[in-house]
Amino acid sequence: MVSTKTQIAGFEFDNCLMNAAGVACMTIEELEGVKNSAAGTFVTKTATLDFRQGNTEPRYQDIPLGSINSMGLPNNGLDYYLDYLLDLQEKEPNRTFFLSLVGMSPEETHTILKKVQESEFRGLTELNLSCPNVPGKPQIAYDFETTDRILAEVFDYFTKPLGIKLPPYFDIVHFDQAAAIFNKYPLKFVNCVNSIGNGLYIEDESVVIRPKNGFGGIGGEYIKPTALANVHAFYQRLNPQIQIIGTGGVLTGRDAFEHILCGASMVQVGTTLHKEGVGAFDRITNELKTIMEEKGYESLEDFRGKLRYID
Ligand code: RRO
């Protein structure tokens, strides 16, 4: 029997597929939809301390090979997601879920993480260091000094399982520098990648989203090679205790297979989930299982990280 089960930080999941933060996770209704699908778990929309309206619409557009968005971190505020998760962990004690969060400043990030630390939350926390869409706020993880400082401060008080959501990097030296920083900390996972920031999609003579004159994060088919490169670059460089979540360009079981081959322990679906709905989890899981059967693999461990090189 072929299985796509996996584990992150010792927590077990029946399936390695889940939503990517930002898609199907703003409201409890959407989260319940992912929870009750074939997905192994869900992650909540990145939460700030307080509710945020986000940028003006239109702010998300499906485009031929993917998506472009400049949502601007709209969310219902930390308590909305944390209260839901605290309730859920009592109702479903055998499942583990992810809480995504970031502050609008390092101080706010610490305030949020301290609240999570002091709560009864037993799940996994993902600190989003890579939102590309808040005007005037650069993607934190492109600033290595700030990233190092924030992580040093966080691990002074945060003892629950924590991972980080990363932007794509495009230079080998940056992979080296980023990995050297992450390896200093007891991170449980890194999630590669967030959208490729600040792309521009044009239809006729116009941009397709309103914020930032049309500049937005790119997802979908466009970003798979970049996503795979980031997954594999960090798989090669990080301490084995830091697991990799692969995100970017997952349309099919073959795409999920490639993420795992590059080293991913969990695979997230964003743009395709937005286009297709939660039925995508069933389809992609079945496609992945068919590939595994054809190749004689019974579990993800049989091929995870086993990407072949040409000598
Ligand atoms: O809300 C957004 O604009 C957003 C976020 Br926080 C993120 O991490 N990635 C993205 O593509 N959009």
CSV table of C-alpha atoms and ligand atoms in Angstrom, one decimal:
chain,number,residue,atom,x,y,z
A,1,MET,CA,0.0,0.0,0.0
A,2,VAL,CA,1.3,3.4,-1.0
A,3,SER,CA,1.2,6.1,1.6
A,4,THR,CA,1.7,9.8,1.5
A,5,LYS,CA,1.8,10.3,5.2
A,6,THR,CA,4.5,12.5,6.7
A,7,GLN,CA,5.7,14.1,9.9
A,8,ILE,CA,7.0,17.6,10.8
A,9,ALA,CA,8.7,18.2,14.2
A,10,GLY,CA,7.4,14.7,15.3
A,11,PHE,CA,3.8,15.5,14.5
A,12,GLU,CA,2.2,13.0,12.1
A,13,PHE,CA,0.0,13.9,9.2
A,14,ASP,CA,-2.0,11.4,7.1
A,15,ASN,CA,-1.2,13.3,3.9
A,16,CYS,CA,1.8,15.5,2.9
A,17,LEU,CA,-0.4,18.0,1.0
A,18,MET,CA,-2.0,21.1,2.6
A,19,ASN,CA,-2.9,24.6,1.7
A,20,ALA,CA,-0.3,27.4,1.4
A,21,ALA,CA,-0.9,30.3,3.8
A,22,GLY,CA,-3.1,32.9,2.1
A,23,VAL,CA,-5.3,30.5,0.2
A,24,ALA,CA,-8.6,29.1,1.7
A,25,CYS,CA,-7.6,30.1,5.2
A,26,MET,CA,-8.9,33.6,6.0
A,27,THR,CA,-12.1,32.4,7.7
A,28,ILE,CA,-13.1,29.5,9.9
A,29,GLU,CA,-15.4,28.3,7.1
A,30,GLU,CA,-12.5,28.1,4.7
A,31,LEU,CA,-10.3,26.4,7.2
A,32,GLU,CA,-13.0,23.8,7.9
A,33,GLY,CA,-13.1,23.2,4.1
A,34,VAL,CA,-9.4,22.4,4.0
A,35,LYS,CA,-9.6,20.4,7.3
A,36,ASN,CA,-12.4,18.2,5.9
A,37,SER,CA,-10.7,17.6,2.5
A,38,ALA,CA,-8.0,15.1,1.6
A,39,ALA,CA,-5.4,17.6,2.9
A,40,GLY,CA,-3.2,16.4,5.8
A,41,THR,CA,-3.7,19.7,7.7
A,42,PHE,CA,-4.0,23.4,7.2
A,43,VAL,CA,-2.2,26.7,7.9
A,44,THR,CA,-4.1,29.8,8.8
A,45,LYS,CA,-3.9,33.1,6.9
A,46,THR,CA,-0.9,35.0,8.3
A,47,ALA,CA,-2.2,36.8,11.4
A,48,THR,CA,-1.2,40.2,12.7
A,49,LEU,CA,-2.1,41.3,16.2
A,50,ASP,CA,-5.2,43.1,15.1
A,51,PHE,CA,-7.7,42.7,12.2
A,52,ARG,CA,-6.4,44.2,8.9
A,53,GLN,CA,-8.5,45.1,5.9
A,54,GLY,CA,-5.6,44.8,3.5
A,55,ASN,CA,-5.1,46.5,0.2
A,56,THR,CA,-7.9,47.7,-2.1
A,57,GLU,CA,-9.5,45.4,-4.6
A,58,PRO,CA,-8.9,44.0,-7.2
A,59,ARG,CA,-5.9,42.5,-5.3
A,60,TYR,CA,-5.8,38.8,-6.5
A,61,GLN,CA,-6.0,37.7,-10.1
A,62,ASP,CA,-5.7,34.3,-11.7
A,63,ILE,CA,-3.5,34.6,-14.8
A,64,PRO,CA,-2.7,32.0,-17.5
A,65,LEU,CA,0.3,30.3,-15.8
A,66,GLY,CA,-0.5,31.2,-12.2
A,67,SER,CA,-1.6,34.1,-10.1
A,68,ILE,CA,-0.6,37.6,-9.0
A,69,ASN,CA,-1.6,39.1,-5.7
A,70,SER,CA,-1.2,42.2,-3.6
A,71,MET,CA,-3.5,41.3,-0.7
A,72,GLY,CA,-1.6,43.4,1.8
A,73,LEU,CA,-2.0,41.0,4.8
A,74,PRO,CA,-5.7,41.1,5.3
A,75,ASN,CA,-6.6,38.9,8.3
A,76,ASN,CA,-9.0,38.6,11.2
A,77,GLY,CA,-6.3,39.2,13.9
A,78,LEU,CA,-4.4,36.7,16.0
A,79,ASP,CA,-7.2,35.9,18.5
A,80,TYR,CA,-9.6,34.8,15.8
A,81,TYR,CA,-7.2,32.1,14.6
A,82,LEU,CA,-5.7,31.2,18.0
A,83,ASP,CA,-9.2,30.8,19.6
A,84,TYR,CA,-10.3,28.6,16.8
A,85,LEU,CA,-7.2,26.4,17.0
A,86,LEU,CA,-7.4,26.1,20.8
A,87,ASP,CA,-11.0,24.9,20.4
A,88,LEU,CA,-10.1,22.6,17.5
A,89,GLN,CA,-7.2,20.9,19.4
A,90,GLU,CA,-9.7,19.8,22.0
A,91,LYS,CA,-12.1,18.5,19.4
A,92,GLU,CA,-9.5,16.8,17.3
A,93,PRO,CA,-6.7,15.9,19.7
A,94,ASN,CA,-5.1,13.6,17.2
A,95,ARG,CA,-4.5,16.2,14.5
A,96,THR,CA,-2.0,19.0,14.3
A,97,PHE,CA,-2.5,22.4,12.6
A,98,PHE,CA,-0.3,25.3,11.6
A,99,LEU,CA,-0.7,28.9,12.8
A,100,SER,CA,0.9,31.5,10.6
A,101,LEU,CA,1.7,35.0,12.0
A,102,VAL,CA,3.9,38.1,11.7
A,103,GLY,CA,3.8,41.5,13.3
A,104,MET,CA,3.8,44.8,11.5
A,105,SER,CA,7.1,45.5,13.4
A,106,PRO,CA,9.6,43.3,15.2
A,107,GLU,CA,7.9,44.5,18.5
A,108,GLU,CA,4.5,43.4,17.3
A,109,THR,CA,6.0,40.0,16.2
A,110,HIS,CA,7.3,39.5,19.7
A,111,THR,CA,4.0,40.5,21.3
A,112,ILE,CA,2.2,38.0,19.1
A,113,LEU,CA,4.7,35.2,19.7
A,114,LYS,CA,4.6,35.7,23.4
A,115,LYS,CA,0.8,35.4,23.3
A,116,VAL,CA,1.2,32.1,21.5
A,117,GLN,CA,3.9,31.0,23.9
A,118,GLU,CA,1.7,31.8,26.9
A,119,SER,CA,-1.4,30.1,25.4
A,120,GLU,CA,-2.3,26.4,25.4
A,121,PHE,CA,-1.6,26.1,21.7
A,122,ARG,CA,0.0,22.8,20.9
A,123,GLY,CA,0.3,23.0,17.1
A,124,LEU,CA,3.0,24.3,14.8
A,125,THR,CA,3.8,28.0,14.4
A,126,GLU,CA,5.0,29.5,11.1
A,127,LEU,CA,6.5,33.0,11.3
A,128,ASN,CA,6.0,34.6,7.9
A,129,LEU,CA,9.3,36.5,7.1
A,130,SER,CA,8.3,37.1,3.4
A,131,CYS,CA,5.2,39.1,2.8
A,132,PRO,CA,5.9,41.1,-0.4
A,133,ASN,CA,2.8,43.3,-0.4
A,134,VAL,CA,2.7,45.8,2.4
A,135,PRO,CA,3.7,49.1,1.0
A,136,GLY,CA,6.8,50.5,2.7
A,137,LYS,CA,7.6,47.2,4.5
A,138,PRO,CA,10.3,45.2,2.8
A,139,GLN,CA,10.3,41.4,2.9
A,140,ILE,CA,12.1,40.7,6.2
A,141,ALA,CA,14.0,37.6,5.1
A,142,TYR,CA,15.8,39.7,2.4
A,143,ASP,CA,17.5,41.6,5.2
A,144,PHE,CA,19.8,39.0,6.8
A,145,GLU,CA,20.8,41.2,9.8
A,146,THR,CA,17.2,41.9,10.8
A,147,THR,CA,16.3,38.2,10.3
A,148,ASP,CA,19.2,37.1,12.5
A,149,ARG,CA,18.3,39.6,15.2
A,150,ILE,CA,14.6,38.7,15.2
A,151,LEU,CA,15.3,34.9,15.4
A,152,ALA,CA,17.8,35.5,18.3
A,153,GLU,CA,15.2,37.5,20.2
A,154,VAL,CA,12.4,35.0,19.5
A,155,PHE,CA,14.3,32.0,20.7
A,156,ASP,CA,15.0,33.8,24.0
A,157,TYR,CA,11.4,33.1,25.0
A,158,PHE,CA,9.7,30.9,22.4
A,159,THR,CA,9.9,27.2,23.2
A,160,LYS,CA,7.1,25.8,21.0
A,161,PRO,CA,7.8,24.3,17.6
A,162,LEU,CA,8.5,27.1,15.2
A,163,GLY,CA,9.3,27.4,11.5
A,164,ILE,CA,9.7,30.3,9.0
A,165,LYS,CA,8.1,31.1,5.7
A,166,LEU,CA,10.8,32.3,3.3
A,167,PRO,CA,10.9,34.3,0.1
A,168,PRO,CA,12.7,32.8,-2.9
A,169,TYR,CA,16.4,33.5,-3.1
A,170,PHE,CA,18.1,33.7,-6.4
A,171,ASP,CA,21.8,33.6,-5.6
A,172,ILE,CA,24.0,30.7,-4.3
A,173,VAL,CA,25.7,33.1,-1.9
A,174,HIS,CA,22.3,34.1,-0.5
A,175,PHE,CA,21.5,30.4,0.1
A,176,ASP,CA,24.8,30.0,1.9
A,177,GLN,CA,24.3,33.1,4.1
A,178,ALA,CA,20.6,32.4,4.9
A,179,ALA,CA,21.3,28.8,5.8
A,180,ALA,CA,24.2,29.8,8.1
A,181,ILE,CA,21.8,32.0,10.0
A,182,PHE,CA,19.0,29.5,10.2
A,183,ASN,CA,21.4,26.8,11.4
A,184,LYS,CA,22.1,28.8,14.5
A,185,TYR,CA,18.5,28.3,15.8
A,186,PRO,CA,16.3,25.4,16.9
A,187,LEU,CA,13.9,26.0,13.9
A,188,LYS,CA,11.7,22.9,13.2
A,189,PHE,CA,11.2,23.8,9.5
A,190,VAL,CA,11.6,26.3,6.8
A,191,ASN,CA,8.9,26.8,4.2
A,192,CYS,CA,10.2,27.5,0.6
A,193,VAL,CA,8.8,29.6,-1.0
A,194,ASN,CA,6.4,32.5,-0.7
A,195,SER,CA,5.3,34.2,-4.0
A,196,ILE,CA,8.0,35.7,-6.2
A,197,GLY,CA,7.6,39.3,-5.1
A,198,ASN,CA,6.6,42.3,-7.2
A,199,GLY,CA,6.0,40.8,-10.6
A,200,LEU,CA,3.9,42.7,-13.1
A,201,TYR,CA,1.2,41.1,-15.3
A,202,ILE,CA,-0.4,43.0,-18.1
A,203,GLU,CA,-3.6,42.5,-20.1
A,204,ASP,CA,-4.1,44.7,-23.2
A,205,GLU,CA,-2.5,47.9,-21.9
A,206,SER,CA,-3.3,47.6,-18.2
A,207,VAL,CA,-2.2,46.0,-15.0
A,208,VAL,CA,-4.7,43.5,-13.5
A,209,ILE,CA,-4.6,44.4,-9.8
A,210,ARG,CA,-5.1,47.8,-8.2
A,211,PRO,CA,-2.5,48.1,-5.3
A,212,LYS,CA,1.0,49.3,-6.0
A,213,ASN,CA,0.2,50.1,-9.7
A,214,GLY,CA,-0.2,46.4,-10.4
A,215,PHE,CA,3.0,45.0,-8.8
A,216,GLY,CA,2.3,41.7,-6.9
A,217,GLY,CA,3.5,38.4,-5.8
A,218,ILE,CA,3.6,35.7,-8.5
A,219,GLY,CA,2.5,32.1,-7.8
A,220,GLY,CA,1.8,29.0,-9.9
A,221,GLU,CA,3.6,27.5,-12.8
A,222,TYR,CA,5.8,30.5,-13.2
A,223,ILE,CA,7.6,29.8,-10.0
A,224,LYS,CA,8.1,26.0,-9.8
A,225,PRO,CA,11.8,26.0,-10.9
A,226,THR,CA,12.6,28.7,-8.4
A,227,ALA,CA,10.6,26.9,-5.6
A,228,LEU,CA,12.4,23.6,-6.3
A,229,ALA,CA,15.8,25.3,-6.3
A,230,ASN,CA,15.1,26.9,-2.9
A,231,VAL,CA,13.8,23.6,-1.4
A,232,HIS,CA,16.8,21.7,-2.6
A,233,ALA,CA,19.3,24.4,-1.7
A,234,PHE,CA,18.1,24.5,1.9
A,235,TYR,CA,17.8,20.7,2.0
A,236,GLN,CA,21.5,20.5,1.2
A,237,ARG,CA,22.5,23.2,3.6
A,238,LEU,CA,20.3,23.0,6.7
A,239,ASN,CA,20.9,20.8,9.8
A,240,PRO,CA,18.8,17.7,9.3
A,241,GLN,CA,16.7,18.7,12.3
A,242,ILE,CA,15.3,21.6,10.2
A,243,GLN,CA,12.8,20.1,7.8
A,244,ILE,CA,11.6,21.6,4.6
A,245,ILE,CA,8.1,22.5,3.5
A,246,GLY,CA,7.9,22.8,-0.3
A,247,THR,CA,5.6,25.4,-1.8
A,248,GLY,CA,5.4,26.8,-5.3
A,249,GLY,CA,4.0,25.6,-8.6
A,250,VAL,CA,2.2,22.5,-7.4
A,251,LEU,CA,-0.5,21.8,-10.0
A,252,THR,CA,-0.1,18.0,-10.3
A,253,GLY,CA,1.1,15.0,-8.4
A,254,ARG,CA,4.3,15.2,-10.5
A,255,ASP,CA,5.0,18.7,-9.1
A,256,ALA,CA,4.5,17.4,-5.5
A,257,PHE,CA,6.8,14.4,-6.3
A,258,GLU,CA,9.5,16.8,-7.5
A,259,HIS,CA,9.2,18.9,-4.3
A,260,ILE,CA,9.7,15.8,-2.2
A,261,LEU,CA,12.6,14.6,-4.5
A,262,CYS,CA,14.2,18.0,-3.7
A,263,GLY,CA,13.8,17.3,0.0
A,264,ALA,CA,10.4,18.5,1.1
A,265,SER,CA,8.6,16.7,4.0
A,266,MET,CA,5.3,18.5,3.4
A,267,VAL,CA,4.0,20.2,0.2
A,268,GLN,CA,1.7,23.2,0.1
A,269,VAL,CA,-0.8,24.2,-2.7
A,270,GLY,CA,-1.7,27.8,-3.2
A,271,THR,CA,-2.6,29.1,-6.6
A,272,THR,CA,-4.0,25.7,-7.8
A,273,LEU,CA,-6.1,25.5,-4.6
A,274,HIS,CA,-7.5,29.0,-5.4
A,275,LYS,CA,-8.3,28.0,-9.0
A,276,GLU,CA,-9.7,24.5,-8.3
A,277,GLY,CA,-11.0,24.4,-4.7
A,278,VAL,CA,-10.3,21.7,-2.1
A,279,GLY,CA,-11.0,18.9,-4.7
A,280,ALA,CA,-7.4,19.7,-5.8
A,281,PHE,CA,-6.1,17.8,-2.7
A,282,ASP,CA,-7.8,14.5,-3.8
A,283,ARG,CA,-6.7,14.8,-7.4
A,284,ILE,CA,-3.0,15.7,-6.6
A,285,THR,CA,-2.8,13.0,-3.9
A,286,ASN,CA,-4.1,10.4,-6.3
A,287,GLU,CA,-1.7,11.5,-9.0
A,288,LEU,CA,1.2,11.4,-6.5
A,289,LYS,CA,0.2,7.9,-5.4
A,290,THR,CA,0.1,6.7,-9.0
A,291,ILE,CA,3.6,7.9,-9.7
A,292,MET,CA,4.9,6.3,-6.5
A,293,GLU,CA,3.2,3.0,-7.5
A,294,GLU,CA,4.8,3.1,-10.9
A,295,LYS,CA,8.2,3.6,-9.4
A,296,GLY,CA,7.7,1.1,-6.6
A,297,TYR,CA,7.9,3.6,-3.8
A,298,GLU,CA,5.7,2.9,-0.7
A,299,SER,CA,6.5,6.0,1.4
A,300,LEU,CA,7.9,9.4,0.9
A,301,GLU,CA,11.1,8.3,2.7
A,302,ASP,CA,11.8,6.1,-0.3
A,303,PHE,CA,12.5,9.1,-2.5
A,304,ARG,CA,12.7,12.2,-0.3
A,305,GLY,CA,15.8,14.3,-1.2
A,306,LYS,CA,17.1,11.6,-3.6
A,307,LEU,CA,17.4,14.0,-6.6
A,308,ARG,CA,19.9,12.6,-9.0
A,309,TYR,CA,22.7,14.7,-10.4
A,310,ILE,CA,24.6,14.2,-13.7
A,311,ASP,CA,28.3,13.5,-13.0
B,1,RRO,O1,-1.3,39.1,2.2
B,1,RRO,C1,-0.5,39.2,1.2
B,1,RRO,O2,-0.4,40.1,0.4
B,1,RRO,C2,0.5,38.1,1.0
B,1,RRO,C3,1.3,37.6,2.1
B,1,RRO,BR1,1.0,38.1,3.8
B,1,RRO,C4,2.3,36.7,1.8
B,1,RRO,O3,3.0,36.2,2.6
B,1,RRO,N1,2.5,36.3,0.5
B,1,RRO,C5,1.7,36.8,-0.5
B,1,RRO,O4,1.9,36.5,-1.7
B,1,RRO,N2,0.7,37.8,-0.2
